[in-house]
GROMACS .gro file of C-alpha atoms in nm:
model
  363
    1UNK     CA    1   3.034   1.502   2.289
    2UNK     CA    2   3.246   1.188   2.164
    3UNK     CA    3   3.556   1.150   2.371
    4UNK     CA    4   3.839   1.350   2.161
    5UNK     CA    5   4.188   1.291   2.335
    6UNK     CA    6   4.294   1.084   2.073
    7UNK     CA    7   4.188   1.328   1.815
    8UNK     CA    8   4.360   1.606   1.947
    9UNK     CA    9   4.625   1.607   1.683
   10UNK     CA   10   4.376   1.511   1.396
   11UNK     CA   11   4.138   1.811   1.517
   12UNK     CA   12   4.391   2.095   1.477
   13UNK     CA   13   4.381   1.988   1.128
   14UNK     CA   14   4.042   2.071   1.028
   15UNK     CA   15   4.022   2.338   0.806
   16UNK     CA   16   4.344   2.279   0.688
   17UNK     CA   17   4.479   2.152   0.392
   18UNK     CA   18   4.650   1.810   0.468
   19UNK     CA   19   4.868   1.679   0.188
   20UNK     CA   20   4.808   1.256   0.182
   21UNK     CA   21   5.093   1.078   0.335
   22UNK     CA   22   5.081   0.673   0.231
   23UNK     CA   23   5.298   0.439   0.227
   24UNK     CA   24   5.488   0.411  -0.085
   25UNK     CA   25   5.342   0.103  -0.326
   26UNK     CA   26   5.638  -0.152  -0.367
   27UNK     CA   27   5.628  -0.152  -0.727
   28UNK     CA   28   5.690   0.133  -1.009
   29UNK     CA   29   5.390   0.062  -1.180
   30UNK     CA   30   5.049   0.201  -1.126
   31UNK     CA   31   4.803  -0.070  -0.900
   32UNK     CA   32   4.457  -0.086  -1.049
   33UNK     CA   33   4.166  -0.147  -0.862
   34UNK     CA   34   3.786  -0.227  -0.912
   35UNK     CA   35   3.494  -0.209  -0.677
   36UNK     CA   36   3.191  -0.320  -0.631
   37UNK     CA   37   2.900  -0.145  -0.455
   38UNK     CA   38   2.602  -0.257  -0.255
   39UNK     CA   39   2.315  -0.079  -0.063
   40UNK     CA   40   2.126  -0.202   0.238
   41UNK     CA   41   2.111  -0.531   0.388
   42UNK     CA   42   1.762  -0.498   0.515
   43UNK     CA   43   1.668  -0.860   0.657
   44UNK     CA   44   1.292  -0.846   0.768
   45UNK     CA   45   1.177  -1.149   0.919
   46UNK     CA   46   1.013  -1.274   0.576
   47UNK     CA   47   1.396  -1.293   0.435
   48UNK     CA   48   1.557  -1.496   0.679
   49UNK     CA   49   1.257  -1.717   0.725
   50UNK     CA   50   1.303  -1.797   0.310
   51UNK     CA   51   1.647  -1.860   0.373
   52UNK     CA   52   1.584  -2.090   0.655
   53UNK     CA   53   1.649  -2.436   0.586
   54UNK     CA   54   1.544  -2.748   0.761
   55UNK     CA   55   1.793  -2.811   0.995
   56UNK     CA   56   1.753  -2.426   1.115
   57UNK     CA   57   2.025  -2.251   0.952
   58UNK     CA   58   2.005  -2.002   0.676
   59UNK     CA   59   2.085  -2.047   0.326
   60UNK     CA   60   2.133  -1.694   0.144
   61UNK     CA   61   2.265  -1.834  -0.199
   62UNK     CA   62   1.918  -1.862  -0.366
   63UNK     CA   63   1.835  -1.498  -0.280
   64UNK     CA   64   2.117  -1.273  -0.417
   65UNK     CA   65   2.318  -1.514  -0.609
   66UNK     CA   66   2.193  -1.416  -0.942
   67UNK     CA   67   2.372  -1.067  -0.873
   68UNK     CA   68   2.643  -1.099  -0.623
   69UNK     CA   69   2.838  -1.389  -0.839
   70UNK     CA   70   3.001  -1.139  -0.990
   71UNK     CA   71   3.161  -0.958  -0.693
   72UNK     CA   72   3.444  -1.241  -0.732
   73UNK     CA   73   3.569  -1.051  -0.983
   74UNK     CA   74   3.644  -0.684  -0.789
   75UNK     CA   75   3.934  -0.616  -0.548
   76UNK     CA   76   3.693  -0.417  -0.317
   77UNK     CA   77   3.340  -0.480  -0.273
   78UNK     CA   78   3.092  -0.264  -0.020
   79UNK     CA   79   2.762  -0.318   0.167
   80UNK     CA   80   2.605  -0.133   0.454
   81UNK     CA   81   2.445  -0.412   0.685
   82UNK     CA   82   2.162  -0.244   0.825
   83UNK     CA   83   2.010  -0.430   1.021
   84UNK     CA   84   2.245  -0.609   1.371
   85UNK     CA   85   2.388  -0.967   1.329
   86UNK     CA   86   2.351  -1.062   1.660
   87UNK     CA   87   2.275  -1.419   1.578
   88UNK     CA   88   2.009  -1.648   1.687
   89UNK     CA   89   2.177  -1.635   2.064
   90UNK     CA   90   1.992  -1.298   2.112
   91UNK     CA   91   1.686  -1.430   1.933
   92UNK     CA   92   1.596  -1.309   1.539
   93UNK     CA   93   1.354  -1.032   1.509
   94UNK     CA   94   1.237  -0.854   1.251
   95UNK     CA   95   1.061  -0.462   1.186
   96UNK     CA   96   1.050  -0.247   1.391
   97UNK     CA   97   1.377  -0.365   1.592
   98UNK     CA   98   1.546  -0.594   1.360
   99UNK     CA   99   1.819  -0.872   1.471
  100UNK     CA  100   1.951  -1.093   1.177
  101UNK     CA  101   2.131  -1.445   1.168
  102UNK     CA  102   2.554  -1.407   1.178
  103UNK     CA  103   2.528  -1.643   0.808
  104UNK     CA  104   2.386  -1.402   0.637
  105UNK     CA  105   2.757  -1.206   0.695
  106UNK     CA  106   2.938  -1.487   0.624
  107UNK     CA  107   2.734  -1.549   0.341
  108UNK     CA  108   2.820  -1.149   0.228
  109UNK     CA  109   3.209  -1.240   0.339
  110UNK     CA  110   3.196  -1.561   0.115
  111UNK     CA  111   3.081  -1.338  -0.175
  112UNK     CA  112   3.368  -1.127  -0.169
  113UNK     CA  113   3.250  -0.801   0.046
  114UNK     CA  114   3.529  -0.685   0.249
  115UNK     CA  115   3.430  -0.345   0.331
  116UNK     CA  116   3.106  -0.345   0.563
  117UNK     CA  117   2.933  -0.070   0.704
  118UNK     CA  118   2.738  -0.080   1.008
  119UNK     CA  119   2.612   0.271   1.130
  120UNK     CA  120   2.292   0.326   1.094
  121UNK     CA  121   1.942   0.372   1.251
  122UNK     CA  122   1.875   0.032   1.381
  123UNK     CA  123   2.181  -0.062   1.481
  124UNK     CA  124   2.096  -0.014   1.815
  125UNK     CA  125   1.787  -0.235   1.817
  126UNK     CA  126   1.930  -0.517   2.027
  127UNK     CA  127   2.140  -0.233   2.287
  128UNK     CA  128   2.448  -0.303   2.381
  129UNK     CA  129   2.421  -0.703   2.350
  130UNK     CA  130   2.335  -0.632   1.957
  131UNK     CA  131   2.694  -0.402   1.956
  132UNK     CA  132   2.892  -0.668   2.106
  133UNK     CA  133   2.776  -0.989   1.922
  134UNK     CA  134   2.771  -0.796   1.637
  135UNK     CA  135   3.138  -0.656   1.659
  136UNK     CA  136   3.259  -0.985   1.776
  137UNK     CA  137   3.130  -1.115   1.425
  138UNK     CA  138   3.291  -0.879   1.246
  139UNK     CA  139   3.621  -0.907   1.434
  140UNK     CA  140   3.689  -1.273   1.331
  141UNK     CA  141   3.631  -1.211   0.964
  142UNK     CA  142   4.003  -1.200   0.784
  143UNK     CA  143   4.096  -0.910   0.546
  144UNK     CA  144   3.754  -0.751   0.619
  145UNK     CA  145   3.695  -0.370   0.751
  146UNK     CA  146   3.429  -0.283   0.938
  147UNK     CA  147   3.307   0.047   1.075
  148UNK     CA  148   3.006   0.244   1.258
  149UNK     CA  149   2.963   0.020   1.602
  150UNK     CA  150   3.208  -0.030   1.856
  151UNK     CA  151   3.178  -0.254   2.154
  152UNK     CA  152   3.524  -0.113   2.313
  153UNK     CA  153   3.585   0.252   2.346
  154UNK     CA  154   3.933   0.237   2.151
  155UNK     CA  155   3.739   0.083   1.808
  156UNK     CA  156   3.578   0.415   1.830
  157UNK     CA  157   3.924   0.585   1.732
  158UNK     CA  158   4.070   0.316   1.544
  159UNK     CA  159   4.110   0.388   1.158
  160UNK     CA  160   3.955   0.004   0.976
  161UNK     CA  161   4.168  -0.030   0.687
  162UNK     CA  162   4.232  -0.343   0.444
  163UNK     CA  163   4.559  -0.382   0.234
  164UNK     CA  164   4.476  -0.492  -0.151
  165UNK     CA  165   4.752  -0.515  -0.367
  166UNK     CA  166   4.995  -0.293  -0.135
  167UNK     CA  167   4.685  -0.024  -0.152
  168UNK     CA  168   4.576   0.086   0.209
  169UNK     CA  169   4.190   0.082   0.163
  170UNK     CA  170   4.028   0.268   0.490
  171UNK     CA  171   3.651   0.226   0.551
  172UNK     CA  172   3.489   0.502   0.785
  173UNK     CA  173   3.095   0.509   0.861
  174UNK     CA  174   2.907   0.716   1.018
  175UNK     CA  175   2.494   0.781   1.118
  176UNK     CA  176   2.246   1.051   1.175
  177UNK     CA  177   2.090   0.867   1.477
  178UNK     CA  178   1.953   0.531   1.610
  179UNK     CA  179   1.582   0.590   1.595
  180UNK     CA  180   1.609   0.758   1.936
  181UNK     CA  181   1.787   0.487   2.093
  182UNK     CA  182   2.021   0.624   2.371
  183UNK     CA  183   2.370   0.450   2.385
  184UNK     CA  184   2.423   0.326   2.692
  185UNK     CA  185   2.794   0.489   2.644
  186UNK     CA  186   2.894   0.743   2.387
  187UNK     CA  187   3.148   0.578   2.208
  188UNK     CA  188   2.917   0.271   2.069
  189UNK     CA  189   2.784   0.419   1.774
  190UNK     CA  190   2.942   0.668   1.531
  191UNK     CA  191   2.697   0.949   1.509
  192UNK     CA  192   2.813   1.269   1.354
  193UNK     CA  193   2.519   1.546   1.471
  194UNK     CA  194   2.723   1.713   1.740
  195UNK     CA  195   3.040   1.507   1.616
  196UNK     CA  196   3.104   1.669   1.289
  197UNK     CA  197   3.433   1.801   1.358
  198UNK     CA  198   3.559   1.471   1.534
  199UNK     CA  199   3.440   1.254   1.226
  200UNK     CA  200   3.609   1.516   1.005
  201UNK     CA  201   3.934   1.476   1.175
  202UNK     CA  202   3.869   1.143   1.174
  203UNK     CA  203   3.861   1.140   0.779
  204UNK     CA  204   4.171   1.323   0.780
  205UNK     CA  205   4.369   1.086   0.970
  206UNK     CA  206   4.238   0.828   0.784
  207UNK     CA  207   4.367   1.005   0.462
  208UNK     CA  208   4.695   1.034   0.597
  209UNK     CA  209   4.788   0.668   0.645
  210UNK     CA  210   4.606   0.563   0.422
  211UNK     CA  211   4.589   0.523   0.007
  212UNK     CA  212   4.207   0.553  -0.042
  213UNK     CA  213   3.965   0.638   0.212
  214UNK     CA  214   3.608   0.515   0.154
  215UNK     CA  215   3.338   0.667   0.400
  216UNK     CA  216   3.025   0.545   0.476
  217UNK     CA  217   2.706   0.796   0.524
  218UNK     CA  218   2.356   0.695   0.682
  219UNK     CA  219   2.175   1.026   0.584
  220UNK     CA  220   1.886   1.158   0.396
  221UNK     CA  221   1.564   1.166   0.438
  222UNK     CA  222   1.354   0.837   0.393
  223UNK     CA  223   1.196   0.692   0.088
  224UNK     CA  224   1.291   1.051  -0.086
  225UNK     CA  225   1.468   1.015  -0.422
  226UNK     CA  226   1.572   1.362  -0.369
  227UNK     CA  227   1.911   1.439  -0.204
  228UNK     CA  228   1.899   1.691   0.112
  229UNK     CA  229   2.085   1.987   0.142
  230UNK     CA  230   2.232   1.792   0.477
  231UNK     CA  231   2.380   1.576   0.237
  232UNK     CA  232   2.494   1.832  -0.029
  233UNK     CA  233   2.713   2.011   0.267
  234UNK     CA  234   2.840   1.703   0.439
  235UNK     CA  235   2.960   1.553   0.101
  236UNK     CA  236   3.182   1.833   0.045
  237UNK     CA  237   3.252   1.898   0.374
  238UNK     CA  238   3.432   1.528   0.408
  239UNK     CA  239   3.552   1.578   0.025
  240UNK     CA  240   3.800   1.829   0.194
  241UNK     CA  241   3.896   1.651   0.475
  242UNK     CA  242   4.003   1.370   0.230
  243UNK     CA  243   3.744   1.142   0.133
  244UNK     CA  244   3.820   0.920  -0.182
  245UNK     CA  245   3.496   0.793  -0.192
  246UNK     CA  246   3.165   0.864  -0.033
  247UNK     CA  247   2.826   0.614  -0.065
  248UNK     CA  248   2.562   0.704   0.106
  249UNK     CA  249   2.208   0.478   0.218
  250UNK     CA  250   1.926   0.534   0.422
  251UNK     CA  251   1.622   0.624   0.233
  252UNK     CA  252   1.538   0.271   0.102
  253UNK     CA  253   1.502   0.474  -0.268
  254UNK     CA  254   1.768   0.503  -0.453
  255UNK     CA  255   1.916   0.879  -0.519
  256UNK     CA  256   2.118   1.079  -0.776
  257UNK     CA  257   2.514   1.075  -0.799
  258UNK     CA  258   2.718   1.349  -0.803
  259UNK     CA  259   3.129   1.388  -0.867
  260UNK     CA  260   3.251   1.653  -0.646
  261UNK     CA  261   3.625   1.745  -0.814
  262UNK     CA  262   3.730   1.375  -0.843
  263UNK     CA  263   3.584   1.190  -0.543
  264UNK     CA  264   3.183   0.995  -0.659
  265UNK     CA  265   2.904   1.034  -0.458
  266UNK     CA  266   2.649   0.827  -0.434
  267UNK     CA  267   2.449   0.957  -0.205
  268UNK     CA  268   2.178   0.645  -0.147
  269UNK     CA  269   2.196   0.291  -0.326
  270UNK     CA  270   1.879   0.166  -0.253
  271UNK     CA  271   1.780  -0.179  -0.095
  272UNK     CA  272   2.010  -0.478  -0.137
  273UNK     CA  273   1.762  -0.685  -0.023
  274UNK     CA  274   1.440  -0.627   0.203
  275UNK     CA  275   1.107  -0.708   0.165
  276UNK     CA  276   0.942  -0.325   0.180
  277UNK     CA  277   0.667  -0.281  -0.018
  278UNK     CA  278   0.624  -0.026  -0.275
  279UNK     CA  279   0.776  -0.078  -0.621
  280UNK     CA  280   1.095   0.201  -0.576
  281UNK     CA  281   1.198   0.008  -0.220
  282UNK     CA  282   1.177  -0.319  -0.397
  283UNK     CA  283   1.421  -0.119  -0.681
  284UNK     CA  284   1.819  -0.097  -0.535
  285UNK     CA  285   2.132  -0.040  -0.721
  286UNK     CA  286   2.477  -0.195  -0.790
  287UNK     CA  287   2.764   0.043  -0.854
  288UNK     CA  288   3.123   0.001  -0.965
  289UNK     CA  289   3.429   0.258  -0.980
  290UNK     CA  290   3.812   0.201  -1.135
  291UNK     CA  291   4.074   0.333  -0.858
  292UNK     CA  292   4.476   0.365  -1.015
  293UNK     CA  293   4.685   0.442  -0.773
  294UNK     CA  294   5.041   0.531  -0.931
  295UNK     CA  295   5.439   0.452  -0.690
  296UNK     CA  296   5.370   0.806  -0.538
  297UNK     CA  297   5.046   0.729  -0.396
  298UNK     CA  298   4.852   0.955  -0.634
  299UNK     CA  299   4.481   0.835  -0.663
  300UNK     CA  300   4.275   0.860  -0.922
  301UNK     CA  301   3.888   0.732  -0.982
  302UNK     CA  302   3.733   0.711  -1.268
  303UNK     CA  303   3.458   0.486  -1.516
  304UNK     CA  304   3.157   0.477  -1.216
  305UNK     CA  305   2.908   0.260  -1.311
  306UNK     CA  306   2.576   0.178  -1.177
  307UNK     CA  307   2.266  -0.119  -1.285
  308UNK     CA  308   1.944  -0.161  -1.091
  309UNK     CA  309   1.826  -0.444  -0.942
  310UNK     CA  310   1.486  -0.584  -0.831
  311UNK     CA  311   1.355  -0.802  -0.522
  312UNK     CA  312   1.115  -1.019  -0.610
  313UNK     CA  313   0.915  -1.193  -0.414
  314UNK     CA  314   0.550  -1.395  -0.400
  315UNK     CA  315   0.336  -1.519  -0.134
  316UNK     CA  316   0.159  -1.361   0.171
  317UNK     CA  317   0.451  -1.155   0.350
  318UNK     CA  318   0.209  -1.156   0.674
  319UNK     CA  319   0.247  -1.557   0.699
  320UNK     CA  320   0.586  -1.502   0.597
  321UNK     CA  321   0.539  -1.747   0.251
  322UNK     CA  322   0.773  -1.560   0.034
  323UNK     CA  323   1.021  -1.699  -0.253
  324UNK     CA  324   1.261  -1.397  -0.276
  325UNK     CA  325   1.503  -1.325  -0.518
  326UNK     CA  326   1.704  -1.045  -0.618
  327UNK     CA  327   1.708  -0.991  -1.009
  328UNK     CA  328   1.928  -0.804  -1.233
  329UNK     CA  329   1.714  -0.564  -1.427
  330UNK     CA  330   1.786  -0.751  -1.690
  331UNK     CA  331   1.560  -1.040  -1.603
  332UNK     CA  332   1.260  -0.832  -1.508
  333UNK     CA  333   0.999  -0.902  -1.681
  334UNK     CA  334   0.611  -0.747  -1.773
  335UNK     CA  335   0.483  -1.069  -1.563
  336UNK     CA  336   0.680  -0.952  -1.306
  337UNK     CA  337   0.651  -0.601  -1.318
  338UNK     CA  338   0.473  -0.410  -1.611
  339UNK     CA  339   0.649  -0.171  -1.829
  340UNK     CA  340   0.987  -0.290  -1.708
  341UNK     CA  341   1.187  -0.082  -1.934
  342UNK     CA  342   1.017   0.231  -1.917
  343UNK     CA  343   1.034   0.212  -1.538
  344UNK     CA  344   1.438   0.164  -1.563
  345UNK     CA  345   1.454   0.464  -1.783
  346UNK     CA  346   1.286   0.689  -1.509
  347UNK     CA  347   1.585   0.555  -1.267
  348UNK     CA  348   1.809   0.649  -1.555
  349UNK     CA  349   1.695   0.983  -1.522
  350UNK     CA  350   1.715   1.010  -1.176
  351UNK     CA  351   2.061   0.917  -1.169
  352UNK     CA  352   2.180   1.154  -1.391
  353UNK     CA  353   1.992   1.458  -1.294
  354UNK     CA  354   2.271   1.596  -1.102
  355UNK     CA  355   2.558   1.464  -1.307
  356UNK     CA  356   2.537   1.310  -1.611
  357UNK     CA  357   2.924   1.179  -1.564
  358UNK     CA  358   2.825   0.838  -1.433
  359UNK     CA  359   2.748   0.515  -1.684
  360UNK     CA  360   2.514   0.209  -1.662
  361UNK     CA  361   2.582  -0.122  -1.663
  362UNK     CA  362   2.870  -0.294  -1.420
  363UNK     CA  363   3.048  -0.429  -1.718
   0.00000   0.00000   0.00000
């Protein structure tokens, strides 16, 4: 068990009803809000080496231009960085215990991504050395909330939150495990088996200081396009503690949404990038939502959004020759992968099987 003393206010809560407390918006008129949605940052050793340039840094532009230009134009923008960016100080690494170059964040900070998620099932590949560099990455980005790993016990409790327009944005994430990794102290990772009723509380504080509440799950079962009935009771579960938002990765295949009452789910957005093979890992997904938030606090989302995306790549991944880019569905073609269009439909479907409330297309 997750030290609680902090929480001991919070955890009398659960269960409760807990009406949202904010800060009241300087202005009389209602803020309005768009954001942007990523899925996994999966950076095998074939992606960095692409981005690699001759003087031995890393160049991330060519990859994921063509559909992260447009996160300039949201307030908020989301990504779950899977894999650790401990830098080249603890030595890169790819599968099966990944450690990724710090530019590719400041390549994802440059872009506009201030919300970053970073709990999740490898993020204790590099042990406590991976926590720390990565934290102290994350630390000295401006305006930017991360959650998931902590490298001091206190992070653990702290609520990351953001400030957009007067709109207090908090980011919670939590994981199902670390690929049997043992932390080396309890507090490093944000794991909610055994934990649920601290990260519930946790959600709850969060909703009370804050305007919108975003939270982060790594859940579901791998490469499954179907959502687990885990994930069905969790996403309501943290709907009543106060979630705004919930988006969901881990399966590397992209999964249904769902609105529960007024607060989206996605529950998995695919890859960002990665260089997986198999045609649905090499398919991810974009999303967008409009948040108005009115003097009184009241917050309401609406218009979600999604578009799919493709990684293309070419070469021989096991000499690590690659050219990868990450295409808008839009530019897939039959040369690249045959019967684009009919292929996108089937995602369509997917998408809506639980709730056809959701549109496609970012714009």
């Amino acid at each position: 068990m997750k030290p609680i003393a902090m929480f001991l206010l919070s955890l009398s809560l659960v269960g409760q009803s807990v009406m949202p407390m904010p800060e009241t918006l300087e202005t009389d008129d209602t803020v309005h809000l768009r954001m942007f949605i990523a899925g996994d940052a999966l950076l095998h050793e074939s992606v960095y080496t692409d981005a690699m340039k001759r003087d031995g840094t890393f160049d991330f532009h060519k990859q994921l231009d063509g559909i992260l230009d447009q996160v300039k134009d949201y307030d908020l923008a989301y990504y779950n960085q899977e894999t650790i960016l401990g830098g080249t100080a603890l030595g890169l690494s790819g599968y099966p215990t990944f450690n990724s170059p710090m530019e590719f964040g400041e390549y994802m900070v440059e872009k506009g991504f201030n919300l970053v998620s970073t709990a999740n099932n490898h993020c204790l590949d590099k042990g406590t050395a991976g926590i720390e560099a990565s934290r102290e990455f994350w630390n000295s980005q401006r305006n930017v909330a991360m959650d998931g790993t902590n490298a001091m016990e206190y992070e653990s409790h702290m609520v990351p939150s953001i400030k957009v327009k007067g709109v207090r944005v908090a980011l919670l994430s939590y994981t199902y495990g670390t690929n049997g990794v043992i932390e080396e102290n309890d507090w490093q990772v944000n794991d909610y088996p055994g934990n649920e009723k601290e990260m519930l509380a946790r959600v709850q504080k969060a909703r009370v200081e804050n305007d919108i509440v975003v939270v982060a799950m790594h859940w579901g079962t791998e490469y499954s396009h179907a959502v687990n009935d885990e994930q069905k009771t969790l996403a309501r579960k943290l709907v009543e503690a106060g979630a705004t938002i919930i988006i969901g990765n881990h399966p590397h295949a992209i999964q249904p949404f769902e609105w529960i009452g007024d607060v989206p789910v996605f529950y998995a957005m695919g890859n960002l990038v990665s260089t997986q093979i198999g045609e649905d890992r090499r398919t991810g997904m974009l999303g967008s939502l409009d948040i108005d938030v009115d003097h009184n606090g009241k917050v309401t989302v609406s218009n979600a959004r999604v578009a799919f995306t493709y990684v293309k790549y070419t070469g021989d991944l096991s000499v690590l020759r690659t050219d990868i880019e990450v295409l808008p569905f839009s530019r897939v073609t039959n040369a690249i992968l045959p019967n684009p269009r009919e292929y996108e439909q089937t995602f369509r479907d997917l998408m809506t099987s639980m709730d056809n409330k959701i549109s496609f297309g970012l714009k």
